[in-house]
Structure formats: structure tokens, C-alpha cells
Amino acid sequence: MSHLYDRIGDGYAALRREDPAIASAIAAALGDAGSVVNVGAGAGSYEPADRDVVAVEPSPVMLAQRPVGAAPAVQATAGALPFADGSFDAAMAILSDHHWPDRAAGLRELRRVARRRAVVFQCDLDVQADAFWLVRDYLTTFRPASMTMAELAGHLGAQRVEPVPLPHDCRDGFLAAYWRRPRAYLDKRVRDGISVFRLMPPADAEAAIERLRADLDSGAWARRNAAILERDTLDLGYRLLIAEY
């Protein structure tokens, strides 16, 4: 079976690097879990080195980018994890569940295989649509169908939803990572590491980038976003959903 990241995942590991602030938040959410399954693991960012980790990833393209010494990986899908109930202290999924073919089934699978807790790092798109200038002002045609945070929490059984503000120099090149570095989005290589740009109609993406380029050159972007230019962190809707069983 072909997977999304077989098509868009080439070269991902070079752009999607672990950010220390996000890694720290994920580690805290995992608590004292000694064994962890990372579902939708990709190239292995955020897999804690001080715990026993098993990675699950369906895409051969992404599996091939896992570095030497990374946690052992199983090629499987989130909706049918090849593990017995309660096989791990914790299950985690980092910015991957929105790409799962059956998102609800995958979240329920996290619950099934985790004895003690499950942790999901994801974005509240309702918050982001208002808070993040790139989505609000430029990617105006990209409004994917998505679960609400309440729906995600319900499928996962999460009791807590914690905000994760992004640092201005975020190392992980996902959609909002460059919120204080707008010219980064003009770089096609940067955009190629962001699934939103790979999934949008090319004409829509190109039109959005040209509007951004014009606003940067004219100074309109800086005037419109002056309030964030001195901020060290910003809440752009990224959340940790934490379930304890």
C-alpha cells in the first residue's frame, strides 16, 4: 500500500529536526514511562534516548531516513498496531495523527497499547486560523477538515490539554516554526518540508507565497505583525494532549 509520505517525505529529515523546547515538553508529558511506542514516527524526532522506544511508521521513504542508532522500527499503520494490549508504559504521536487514514481508530489504538499514558502533540486549527499570520492572511484557501481538540481528547481519553508555545528560533520546520522568520517561507526547500504546501493545489500555494513576498518587500508584513517581532515565544495553537490510564 502506498502512503502519503512515500510521495512527500523525501528529504524530510533534513528540515524536520527536533526542537529542544518541544522535546522537553514531550518528555515531561511522558512522565516516568520506561517503555514508549512512537506512532507515525517518521525519521525519529522526539524519541527519548533514555527510554525503551519502539517506532511505528508505514512509509518506507520515512523509515529509510531514520539515523543509525535510532530506536527499532516496525512498518505498520496506526489503525492496526501489531502489539498486544498494554504492551508499553506510554504511547506517543507527534504531529502525525492528522495524516492517518482512520484518525479515530489510530487514537484508540494508542489507548489500547499504552498501560499508563498516551501523549499526542498536535495543533488546534481553530486557534491557529486566528493566531498565525501565515494561515490567517495568506493560506486562506487551505481549511482542511479536522477534529477539534475536544474530539481528539475524547478518542484518546485525554484529561489534559496543555499549550506549547513555539520559540522564535524553532528548529523543527513544521508549518508555524518560522513565525518570526517570514522570509523562510519564500524558500522552496523549506516549504517542501511542510506538508500543507505539498498538499495544497500548486497554484494556490504559489499565489500565497507571492502575496507574502510582496508584503515583505513593501514593509506591509512588518507593519501588520509588529506586535510579535520582539516576542521570544508565541502560542500558535500547538497542544499536548495527555491521557493517564
PDB file of C-alpha atoms in Angstrom:
ATOM      1  CA  MET A   1       0.000   0.000   0.000  1.00  0.00           C
ATOM      2  CA  SER A   2       1.292   3.472  -0.893  1.00  0.00           C
ATOM      3  CA  HIS A   3       1.396   6.070   1.888  1.00  0.00           C
ATOM      4  CA  LEU A   4       1.301   9.860   1.801  1.00  0.00           C
ATOM      5  CA  TYR A   5       4.896  10.226   2.923  1.00  0.00           C
ATOM      6  CA  ASP A   6       6.117   7.891   0.191  1.00  0.00           C
ATOM      7  CA  ARG A   7       5.162  10.834  -2.039  1.00  0.00           C
ATOM      8  CA  ILE A   8       6.093  13.874   0.053  1.00  0.00           C
ATOM      9  CA  GLY A   9       8.601  12.566   2.580  1.00  0.00           C
ATOM     10  CA  ASP A  10      11.829  12.606   0.592  1.00  0.00           C
ATOM     11  CA  GLY A  11      14.422  14.777   2.360  1.00  0.00           C
ATOM     12  CA  TYR A  12      12.149  15.398   5.351  1.00  0.00           C
ATOM     13  CA  ALA A  13      14.750  14.546   7.980  1.00  0.00           C
ATOM     14  CA  ALA A  14      16.993  17.428   6.914  1.00  0.00           C
ATOM     15  CA  LEU A  15      14.286  20.018   7.644  1.00  0.00           C
ATOM     16  CA  ARG A  16      12.279  18.453  10.457  1.00  0.00           C
ATOM     17  CA  ARG A  17      14.759  18.448  13.315  1.00  0.00           C
ATOM     18  CA  GLU A  18      13.940  18.043  16.981  1.00  0.00           C
ATOM     19  CA  ASP A  19      13.368  21.325  18.823  1.00  0.00           C
ATOM     20  CA  PRO A  20      14.694  21.299  22.408  1.00  0.00           C
ATOM     21  CA  ALA A  21      11.755  23.206  23.933  1.00  0.00           C
ATOM     22  CA  ILE A  22       9.194  20.897  22.332  1.00  0.00           C
ATOM     23  CA  ALA A  23      11.265  17.835  23.244  1.00  0.00           C
ATOM     24  CA  SER A  24      11.351  18.967  26.873  1.00  0.00           C
ATOM     25  CA  ALA A  25       7.570  19.392  26.961  1.00  0.00           C
ATOM     26  CA  ILE A  26       7.046  15.927  25.456  1.00  0.00           C
ATOM     27  CA  ALA A  27       9.489  14.337  27.907  1.00  0.00           C
ATOM     28  CA  ALA A  28       7.650  15.927  30.826  1.00  0.00           C
ATOM     29  CA  ALA A  29       4.316  14.680  29.476  1.00  0.00           C
ATOM     30  CA  LEU A  30       5.677  11.126  29.245  1.00  0.00           C
ATOM     31  CA  GLY A  31       6.443  11.235  32.952  1.00  0.00           C
ATOM     32  CA  ASP A  32       8.269   8.200  34.284  1.00  0.00           C
ATOM     33  CA  ALA A  33       7.236   5.867  31.462  1.00  0.00           C
ATOM     34  CA  GLY A  34      10.079   3.472  30.794  1.00  0.00           C
ATOM     35  CA  SER A  35       8.797   1.961  27.550  1.00  0.00           C
ATOM     36  CA  VAL A  36       7.267   4.036  24.751  1.00  0.00           C
ATOM     37  CA  VAL A  37       5.795   3.343  21.324  1.00  0.00           C
ATOM     38  CA  ASN A  38       6.098   6.254  18.885  1.00  0.00           C
ATOM     39  CA  VAL A  39       3.341   6.005  16.280  1.00  0.00           C
ATOM     40  CA  GLY A  40       3.780   7.781  12.958  1.00  0.00           C
ATOM     41  CA  ALA A  41       7.420   8.060  13.958  1.00  0.00           C
ATOM     42  CA  GLY A  42       8.921   9.289  10.703  1.00  0.00           C
ATOM     43  CA  ALA A  43      12.664   9.790  10.973  1.00  0.00           C
ATOM     44  CA  GLY A  44      12.597   9.587  14.765  1.00  0.00           C
ATOM     45  CA  SER A  45      12.447  13.129  16.117  1.00  0.00           C
ATOM     46  CA  TYR A  46      11.409  13.393  19.765  1.00  0.00           C
ATOM     47  CA  GLU A  47      12.069   9.757  20.567  1.00  0.00           C
ATOM     48  CA  PRO A  48      13.540   9.904  24.087  1.00  0.00           C
ATOM     49  CA  ALA A  49      17.008   8.370  24.240  1.00  0.00           C
ATOM     50  CA  ASP A  50      16.682   7.470  27.920  1.00  0.00           C
ATOM     51  CA  ARG A  51      13.699   5.125  27.460  1.00  0.00           C
ATOM     52  CA  ASP A  52      12.986   1.885  25.629  1.00  0.00           C
ATOM     53  CA  VAL A  53      11.322   3.048  22.399  1.00  0.00           C
ATOM     54  CA  VAL A  54       9.733   1.158  19.536  1.00  0.00           C
ATOM     55  CA  ALA A  55       8.817   3.208  16.474  1.00  0.00           C
ATOM     56  CA  VAL A  56       5.881   2.555  14.145  1.00  0.00           C
ATOM     57  CA  GLU A  57       5.949   4.063  10.654  1.00  0.00           C
ATOM     58  CA  PRO A  58       4.119   2.943   7.491  1.00  0.00           C
ATOM     59  CA  SER A  59       6.261   4.728   4.877  1.00  0.00           C
ATOM     60  CA  PRO A  60       9.441   3.093   3.533  1.00  0.00           C
ATOM     61  CA  VAL A  61      10.627   6.552   2.467  1.00  0.00           C
ATOM     62  CA  MET A  62      10.497   7.756   6.079  1.00  0.00           C
ATOM     63  CA  LEU A  63      11.908   4.529   7.524  1.00  0.00           C
ATOM     64  CA  ALA A  64      14.928   4.930   5.239  1.00  0.00           C
ATOM     65  CA  GLN A  65      15.661   8.333   6.825  1.00  0.00           C
ATOM     66  CA  ARG A  66      15.931   7.019  10.371  1.00  0.00           C
ATOM     67  CA  PRO A  67      19.516   7.531  11.542  1.00  0.00           C
ATOM     68  CA  VAL A  68      21.930   4.834  12.598  1.00  0.00           C
ATOM     69  CA  GLY A  69      21.298   4.064  16.252  1.00  0.00           C
ATOM     70  CA  ALA A  70      17.631   5.117  16.180  1.00  0.00           C
ATOM     71  CA  ALA A  71      15.060   3.067  18.030  1.00  0.00           C
ATOM     72  CA  PRO A  72      13.931  -0.154  16.320  1.00  0.00           C
ATOM     73  CA  ALA A  73      11.083   0.453  13.909  1.00  0.00           C
ATOM     74  CA  VAL A  74       8.112  -1.598  12.769  1.00  0.00           C
ATOM     75  CA  GLN A  75       6.418  -0.916   9.440  1.00  0.00           C
ATOM     76  CA  ALA A  76       2.716  -0.728  10.344  1.00  0.00           C
ATOM     77  CA  THR A  77      -0.220   1.667  10.421  1.00  0.00           C
ATOM     78  CA  ALA A  78      -1.645   3.482  13.412  1.00  0.00           C
ATOM     79  CA  GLY A  79      -5.078   1.958  12.979  1.00  0.00           C
ATOM     80  CA  ALA A  80      -3.808  -1.609  13.420  1.00  0.00           C
ATOM     81  CA  LEU A  81      -0.828  -1.622  15.769  1.00  0.00           C
ATOM     82  CA  PRO A  82       0.831  -5.064  15.885  1.00  0.00           C
ATOM     83  CA  PHE A  83       1.095  -5.160  19.669  1.00  0.00           C
ATOM     84  CA  ALA A  84      -0.890  -6.728  22.484  1.00  0.00           C
ATOM     85  CA  ASP A  85      -2.991  -4.624  24.846  1.00  0.00           C
ATOM     86  CA  GLY A  86      -0.880  -2.682  27.343  1.00  0.00           C
ATOM     87  CA  SER A  87       2.445  -3.524  25.691  1.00  0.00           C
ATOM     88  CA  PHE A  88       4.059  -0.180  26.593  1.00  0.00           C
ATOM     89  CA  ASP A  89       4.045   2.198  29.521  1.00  0.00           C
ATOM     90  CA  ALA A  90       3.219   5.039  27.123  1.00  0.00           C
ATOM     91  CA  ALA A  91       2.259   5.746  23.541  1.00  0.00           C
ATOM     92  CA  MET A  92       3.085   8.956  21.694  1.00  0.00           C
ATOM     93  CA  ALA A  93       2.269  10.561  18.345  1.00  0.00           C
ATOM     94  CA  ILE A  94       3.935  13.798  17.273  1.00  0.00           C
ATOM     95  CA  LEU A  95       2.256  15.852  14.525  1.00  0.00           C
ATOM     96  CA  SER A  96       1.324  12.680  12.675  1.00  0.00           C
ATOM     97  CA  ASP A  97      -2.260  11.712  13.516  1.00  0.00           C
ATOM     98  CA  HIS A  98      -3.788  14.212  11.047  1.00  0.00           C
ATOM     99  CA  HIS A  99      -2.275  12.087   8.253  1.00  0.00           C
ATOM    100  CA  TRP A 100      -3.633   8.744   9.472  1.00  0.00           C
ATOM    101  CA  PRO A 101      -6.269   7.210   7.163  1.00  0.00           C
ATOM    102  CA  ASP A 102      -8.535   6.478  10.161  1.00  0.00           C
ATOM    103  CA  ARG A 103      -7.596   9.007  12.791  1.00  0.00           C
ATOM    104  CA  ALA A 104     -10.106   7.927  15.413  1.00  0.00           C
ATOM    105  CA  ALA A 105      -9.066   4.281  15.121  1.00  0.00           C
ATOM    106  CA  GLY A 106      -5.400   5.235  15.493  1.00  0.00           C
ATOM    107  CA  LEU A 107      -6.051   7.268  18.622  1.00  0.00           C
ATOM    108  CA  ARG A 108      -7.996   4.383  20.116  1.00  0.00           C
ATOM    109  CA  GLU A 109      -5.073   2.106  19.292  1.00  0.00           C
ATOM    110  CA  LEU A 110      -2.763   4.395  21.295  1.00  0.00           C
ATOM    111  CA  ARG A 111      -5.078   3.876  24.263  1.00  0.00           C
ATOM    112  CA  ARG A 112      -5.123   0.113  23.750  1.00  0.00           C
ATOM    113  CA  VAL A 113      -1.363  -0.475  23.690  1.00  0.00           C
ATOM    114  CA  ALA A 114      -0.465   2.007  26.471  1.00  0.00           C
ATOM    115  CA  ARG A 115      -0.641   0.796  30.062  1.00  0.00           C
ATOM    116  CA  ARG A 116      -0.266   4.152  31.751  1.00  0.00           C
ATOM    117  CA  ARG A 117      -0.433   7.154  29.442  1.00  0.00           C
ATOM    118  CA  ALA A 118      -0.670   8.461  25.910  1.00  0.00           C
ATOM    119  CA  VAL A 119       0.722  11.747  24.620  1.00  0.00           C
ATOM    120  CA  VAL A 120      -0.226  13.454  21.353  1.00  0.00           C
ATOM    121  CA  PHE A 121       1.350  16.676  20.071  1.00  0.00           C
ATOM    122  CA  GLN A 122      -0.996  18.361  17.631  1.00  0.00           C
ATOM    123  CA  CYS A 123      -2.331  21.730  16.518  1.00  0.00           C
ATOM    124  CA  ASP A 124      -5.680  23.295  17.339  1.00  0.00           C
ATOM    125  CA  LEU A 125      -6.540  24.601  13.882  1.00  0.00           C
ATOM    126  CA  ASP A 126      -9.297  26.844  15.223  1.00  0.00           C
ATOM    127  CA  VAL A 127      -6.738  28.697  17.332  1.00  0.00           C
ATOM    128  CA  GLN A 128      -4.167  28.730  14.565  1.00  0.00           C
ATOM    129  CA  ALA A 129      -6.558  30.177  11.977  1.00  0.00           C
ATOM    130  CA  ASP A 130      -6.822  33.338  14.089  1.00  0.00           C
ATOM    131  CA  ALA A 131      -3.395  33.449  15.748  1.00  0.00           C
ATOM    132  CA  PHE A 132      -0.973  32.629  12.934  1.00  0.00           C
ATOM    133  CA  TRP A 133      -0.480  35.266  10.270  1.00  0.00           C
ATOM    134  CA  LEU A 134       0.527  32.787   7.550  1.00  0.00           C
ATOM    135  CA  VAL A 135      -2.738  30.861   7.809  1.00  0.00           C
ATOM    136  CA  ARG A 136      -4.924  33.893   8.539  1.00  0.00           C
ATOM    137  CA  ASP A 137      -3.597  36.209   5.838  1.00  0.00           C
ATOM    138  CA  TYR A 138      -2.052  34.041   3.123  1.00  0.00           C
ATOM    139  CA  LEU A 139      -3.104  30.375   3.190  1.00  0.00           C
ATOM    140  CA  THR A 140      -6.716  31.431   3.112  1.00  0.00           C
ATOM    141  CA  THR A 141      -7.863  28.593   0.849  1.00  0.00           C
ATOM    142  CA  PHE A 142      -6.397  25.825   2.988  1.00  0.00           C
ATOM    143  CA  ARG A 143      -9.013  24.820   5.529  1.00  0.00           C
ATOM    144  CA  PRO A 144      -8.779  21.036   5.913  1.00  0.00           C
ATOM    145  CA  ALA A 145     -11.455  19.013   7.631  1.00  0.00           C
ATOM    146  CA  SER A 146     -10.142  18.268  11.077  1.00  0.00           C
ATOM    147  CA  MET A 147     -11.045  17.046  14.519  1.00  0.00           C
ATOM    148  CA  THR A 148     -11.483  19.565  17.290  1.00  0.00           C
ATOM    149  CA  MET A 149      -9.291  19.329  20.367  1.00  0.00           C
ATOM    150  CA  ALA A 150     -12.318  18.027  22.267  1.00  0.00           C
ATOM    151  CA  GLU A 151     -12.820  15.246  19.710  1.00  0.00           C
ATOM    152  CA  LEU A 152      -9.143  14.316  19.795  1.00  0.00           C
ATOM    153  CA  ALA A 153      -9.183  14.252  23.582  1.00  0.00           C
ATOM    154  CA  GLY A 154     -12.293  12.091  23.558  1.00  0.00           C
ATOM    155  CA  HIS A 155     -10.812   9.412  21.289  1.00  0.00           C
ATOM    156  CA  LEU A 156      -7.543   9.436  23.239  1.00  0.00           C
ATOM    157  CA  GLY A 157      -9.167   9.629  26.661  1.00  0.00           C
ATOM    158  CA  ALA A 158      -7.066  12.705  27.466  1.00  0.00           C
ATOM    159  CA  GLN A 159      -7.695  14.561  30.704  1.00  0.00           C
ATOM    160  CA  ARG A 160      -5.275  17.410  29.989  1.00  0.00           C
ATOM    161  CA  VAL A 161      -4.627  19.667  27.011  1.00  0.00           C
ATOM    162  CA  GLU A 162      -1.550  21.837  27.525  1.00  0.00           C
ATOM    163  CA  PRO A 163      -0.376  24.700  25.287  1.00  0.00           C
ATOM    164  CA  VAL A 164       3.136  24.506  23.842  1.00  0.00           C
ATOM    165  CA  PRO A 165       4.317  27.986  22.785  1.00  0.00           C
ATOM    166  CA  LEU A 166       6.794  27.928  19.918  1.00  0.00           C
ATOM    167  CA  PRO A 167      10.225  29.543  20.301  1.00  0.00           C
ATOM    168  CA  HIS A 168      11.133  32.180  17.732  1.00  0.00           C
ATOM    169  CA  ASP A 169      14.028  30.031  16.524  1.00  0.00           C
ATOM    170  CA  CYS A 170      12.158  26.718  16.433  1.00  0.00           C
ATOM    171  CA  ARG A 171      14.371  24.060  14.860  1.00  0.00           C
ATOM    172  CA  ASP A 172      11.574  21.777  13.701  1.00  0.00           C
ATOM    173  CA  GLY A 173      10.449  23.049  10.319  1.00  0.00           C
ATOM    174  CA  PHE A 174       6.700  22.435  10.549  1.00  0.00           C
ATOM    175  CA  LEU A 175       4.092  24.959   9.426  1.00  0.00           C
ATOM    176  CA  ALA A 176       4.382  27.602  12.167  1.00  0.00           C
ATOM    177  CA  ALA A 177       8.060  27.109  13.058  1.00  0.00           C
ATOM    178  CA  TYR A 178       9.168  30.236  11.185  1.00  0.00           C
ATOM    179  CA  TRP A 179       6.573  32.592  12.668  1.00  0.00           C
ATOM    180  CA  ARG A 180       9.213  35.285  13.353  1.00  0.00           C
ATOM    181  CA  ARG A 181      11.304  34.456  10.267  1.00  0.00           C
ATOM    182  CA  PRO A 182       8.807  35.065   7.463  1.00  0.00           C
ATOM    183  CA  ARG A 183      11.304  35.091   4.626  1.00  0.00           C
ATOM    184  CA  ALA A 184      11.995  31.420   5.320  1.00  0.00           C
ATOM    185  CA  TYR A 185       8.652  30.583   3.693  1.00  0.00           C
ATOM    186  CA  LEU A 186       9.917  32.026   0.402  1.00  0.00           C
ATOM    187  CA  ASP A 187      12.437  29.166   0.249  1.00  0.00           C
ATOM    188  CA  LYS A 188      11.003  26.211  -1.685  1.00  0.00           C
ATOM    189  CA  ARG A 189      13.231  23.817   0.224  1.00  0.00           C
ATOM    190  CA  VAL A 190      11.641  24.990   3.488  1.00  0.00           C
ATOM    191  CA  ARG A 191       8.149  24.659   2.009  1.00  0.00           C
ATOM    192  CA  ASP A 192       8.929  21.144   0.811  1.00  0.00           C
ATOM    193  CA  GLY A 193       9.332  20.118   4.463  1.00  0.00           C
ATOM    194  CA  ILE A 194       5.819  21.370   5.313  1.00  0.00           C
ATOM    195  CA  SER A 195       3.019  19.030   4.324  1.00  0.00           C
ATOM    196  CA  VAL A 196       0.470  21.848   3.953  1.00  0.00           C
ATOM    197  CA  PHE A 197       2.374  23.240   0.962  1.00  0.00           C
ATOM    198  CA  ARG A 198       2.747  19.782  -0.569  1.00  0.00           C
ATOM    199  CA  LEU A 199      -0.987  19.073  -0.270  1.00  0.00           C
ATOM    200  CA  MET A 200      -2.340  22.431  -1.481  1.00  0.00           C
ATOM    201  CA  PRO A 201      -3.076  22.991  -5.174  1.00  0.00           C
ATOM    202  CA  PRO A 202       0.243  24.325  -6.516  1.00  0.00           C
ATOM    203  CA  ALA A 203      -1.354  27.455  -7.968  1.00  0.00           C
ATOM    204  CA  ASP A 204      -2.876  28.361  -4.581  1.00  0.00           C
ATOM    205  CA  ALA A 205       0.435  27.829  -2.789  1.00  0.00           C
ATOM    206  CA  GLU A 206       2.351  29.897  -5.326  1.00  0.00           C
ATOM    207  CA  ALA A 207      -0.188  32.733  -5.128  1.00  0.00           C
ATOM    208  CA  ALA A 208       0.049  32.779  -1.321  1.00  0.00           C
ATOM    209  CA  ILE A 209       3.834  32.948  -1.412  1.00  0.00           C
ATOM    210  CA  GLU A 210       3.825  35.741  -3.974  1.00  0.00           C
ATOM    211  CA  ARG A 211       1.464  37.780  -1.762  1.00  0.00           C
ATOM    212  CA  LEU A 212       3.798  37.189   1.176  1.00  0.00           C
ATOM    213  CA  ARG A 213       6.833  38.185  -0.883  1.00  0.00           C
ATOM    214  CA  ALA A 214       5.157  41.423  -1.946  1.00  0.00           C
ATOM    215  CA  ASP A 215       4.156  42.278   1.630  1.00  0.00           C
ATOM    216  CA  LEU A 216       7.661  41.604   2.916  1.00  0.00           C
ATOM    217  CA  ASP A 217       9.213  43.759   0.216  1.00  0.00           C
ATOM    218  CA  SER A 218       6.758  46.615   0.792  1.00  0.00           C
ATOM    219  CA  GLY A 219       7.007  46.504   4.587  1.00  0.00           C
ATOM    220  CA  ALA A 220       3.305  45.674   4.925  1.00  0.00           C
ATOM    221  CA  TRP A 221       4.041  42.382   6.708  1.00  0.00           C
ATOM    222  CA  ALA A 222       6.244  44.068   9.306  1.00  0.00           C
ATOM    223  CA  ARG A 223       3.671  46.769   9.975  1.00  0.00           C
ATOM    224  CA  ARG A 224       0.843  44.272  10.309  1.00  0.00           C
ATOM    225  CA  ASN A 225       2.830  41.962  12.599  1.00  0.00           C
ATOM    226  CA  ALA A 226       4.839  44.456  14.622  1.00  0.00           C
ATOM    227  CA  ALA A 227       3.452  43.096  17.901  1.00  0.00           C
ATOM    228  CA  ILE A 228       5.177  39.725  17.518  1.00  0.00           C
ATOM    229  CA  LEU A 229       8.593  40.868  16.339  1.00  0.00           C
ATOM    230  CA  GLU A 230      10.036  41.162  19.861  1.00  0.00           C
ATOM    231  CA  ARG A 231       8.365  38.040  21.214  1.00  0.00           C
ATOM    232  CA  ASP A 232      10.558  35.082  22.188  1.00  0.00           C
ATOM    233  CA  THR A 233       7.676  32.588  22.120  1.00  0.00           C
ATOM    234  CA  LEU A 234       4.168  32.574  20.718  1.00  0.00           C
ATOM    235  CA  ASP A 235       1.103  30.397  21.225  1.00  0.00           C
ATOM    236  CA  LEU A 236       0.045  29.351  17.737  1.00  0.00           C
ATOM    237  CA  GLY A 237      -2.313  26.566  18.732  1.00  0.00           C
ATOM    238  CA  TYR A 238       0.101  23.696  19.333  1.00  0.00           C
ATOM    239  CA  ARG A 239      -1.063  21.452  22.153  1.00  0.00           C
ATOM    240  CA  LEU A 240      -0.049  18.377  24.094  1.00  0.00           C
ATOM    241  CA  LEU A 241      -2.956  16.059  24.794  1.00  0.00           C
ATOM    242  CA  ILE A 242      -2.128  13.878  27.791  1.00  0.00           C
ATOM    243  CA  ALA A 243      -4.121  10.830  28.822  1.00  0.00           C
ATOM    244  CA  GLU A 244      -3.442   8.912  32.027  1.00  0.00           C
ATOM    245  CA  TYR A 245      -4.970   5.450  32.388  1.00  0.00           C
TER     246      TYR A 245
END
